[in-house]
PDB file of C-alpha atoms in Angstrom:
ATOM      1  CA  UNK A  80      64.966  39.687-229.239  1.00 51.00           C
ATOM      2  CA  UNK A  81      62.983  37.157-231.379  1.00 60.00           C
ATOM      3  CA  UNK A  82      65.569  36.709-233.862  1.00 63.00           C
ATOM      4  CA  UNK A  83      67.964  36.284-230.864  1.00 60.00           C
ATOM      5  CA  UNK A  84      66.429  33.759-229.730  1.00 59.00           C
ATOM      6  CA  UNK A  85      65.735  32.079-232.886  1.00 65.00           C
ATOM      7  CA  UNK A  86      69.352  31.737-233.542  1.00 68.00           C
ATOM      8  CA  UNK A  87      70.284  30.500-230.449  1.00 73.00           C
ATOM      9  CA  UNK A  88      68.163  27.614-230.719  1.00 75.00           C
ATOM     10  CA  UNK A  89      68.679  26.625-234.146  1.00 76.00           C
ATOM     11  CA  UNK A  90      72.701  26.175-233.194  1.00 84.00           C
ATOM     12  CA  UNK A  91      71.655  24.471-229.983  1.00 86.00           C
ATOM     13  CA  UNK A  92      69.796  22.480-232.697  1.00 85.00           C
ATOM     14  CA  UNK A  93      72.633  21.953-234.807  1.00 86.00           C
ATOM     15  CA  UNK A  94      74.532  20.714-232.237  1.00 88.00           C
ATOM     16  CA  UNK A  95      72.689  17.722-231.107  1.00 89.00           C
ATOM     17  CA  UNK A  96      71.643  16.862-234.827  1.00 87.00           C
ATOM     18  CA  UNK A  97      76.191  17.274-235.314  1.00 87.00           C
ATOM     19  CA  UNK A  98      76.232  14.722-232.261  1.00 90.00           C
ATOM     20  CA  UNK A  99      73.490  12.218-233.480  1.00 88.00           C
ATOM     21  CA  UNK A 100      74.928  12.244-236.999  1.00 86.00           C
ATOM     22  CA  UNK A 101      78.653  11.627-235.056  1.00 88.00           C
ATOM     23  CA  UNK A 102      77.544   8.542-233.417  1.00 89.00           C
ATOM     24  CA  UNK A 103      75.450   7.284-236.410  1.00 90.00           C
ATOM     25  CA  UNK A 104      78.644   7.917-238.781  1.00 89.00           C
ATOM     26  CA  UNK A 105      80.281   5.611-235.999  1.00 89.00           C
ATOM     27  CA  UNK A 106      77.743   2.873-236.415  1.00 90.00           C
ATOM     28  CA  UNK A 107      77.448   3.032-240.168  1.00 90.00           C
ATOM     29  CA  UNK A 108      81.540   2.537-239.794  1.00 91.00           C
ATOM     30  CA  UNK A 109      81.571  -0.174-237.295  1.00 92.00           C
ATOM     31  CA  UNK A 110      78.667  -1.785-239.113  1.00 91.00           C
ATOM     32  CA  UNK A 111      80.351  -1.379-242.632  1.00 91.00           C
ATOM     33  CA  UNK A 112      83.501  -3.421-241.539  1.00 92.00           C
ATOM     34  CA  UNK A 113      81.352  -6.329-240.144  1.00 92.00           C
ATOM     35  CA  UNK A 114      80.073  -6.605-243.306  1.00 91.00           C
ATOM     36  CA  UNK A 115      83.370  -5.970-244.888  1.00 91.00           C
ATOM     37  CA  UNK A 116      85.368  -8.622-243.022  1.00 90.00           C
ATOM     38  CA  UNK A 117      82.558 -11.363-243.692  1.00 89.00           C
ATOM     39  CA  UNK A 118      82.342 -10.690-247.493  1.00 89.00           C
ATOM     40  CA  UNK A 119      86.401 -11.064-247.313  1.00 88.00           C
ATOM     41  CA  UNK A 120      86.192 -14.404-245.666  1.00 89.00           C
ATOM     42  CA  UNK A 121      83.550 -15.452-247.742  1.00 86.00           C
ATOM     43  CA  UNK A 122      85.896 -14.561-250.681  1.00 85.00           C
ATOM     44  CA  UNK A 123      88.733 -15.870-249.163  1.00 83.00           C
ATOM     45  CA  UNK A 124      87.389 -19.572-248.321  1.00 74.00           C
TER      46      UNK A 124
END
């Protein structure tokens, strides 16, 4: 029953960590072309 439990909760926990990391993959991304498309102007002045 322990164990049961146990389980349960550490995939309930790996679900929310798979959804944080999913949105913070999305803002490295997002943040990564910002920086991207400024070092290409700067390169391309």
């Amino acid at each position: 029953m322990k164990q049961n439990f146990k389980k349960g909760g550490f995939s309930r926990f790996f679900i929310i960590l798979c959804k944080i990391h999913e949105r913070f993959l999305f803002l490295l991304m997002f943040h990564s072309l910002i920086v991207f498309n400024c070092f290409l102007g700067i390169l391309f002045k």
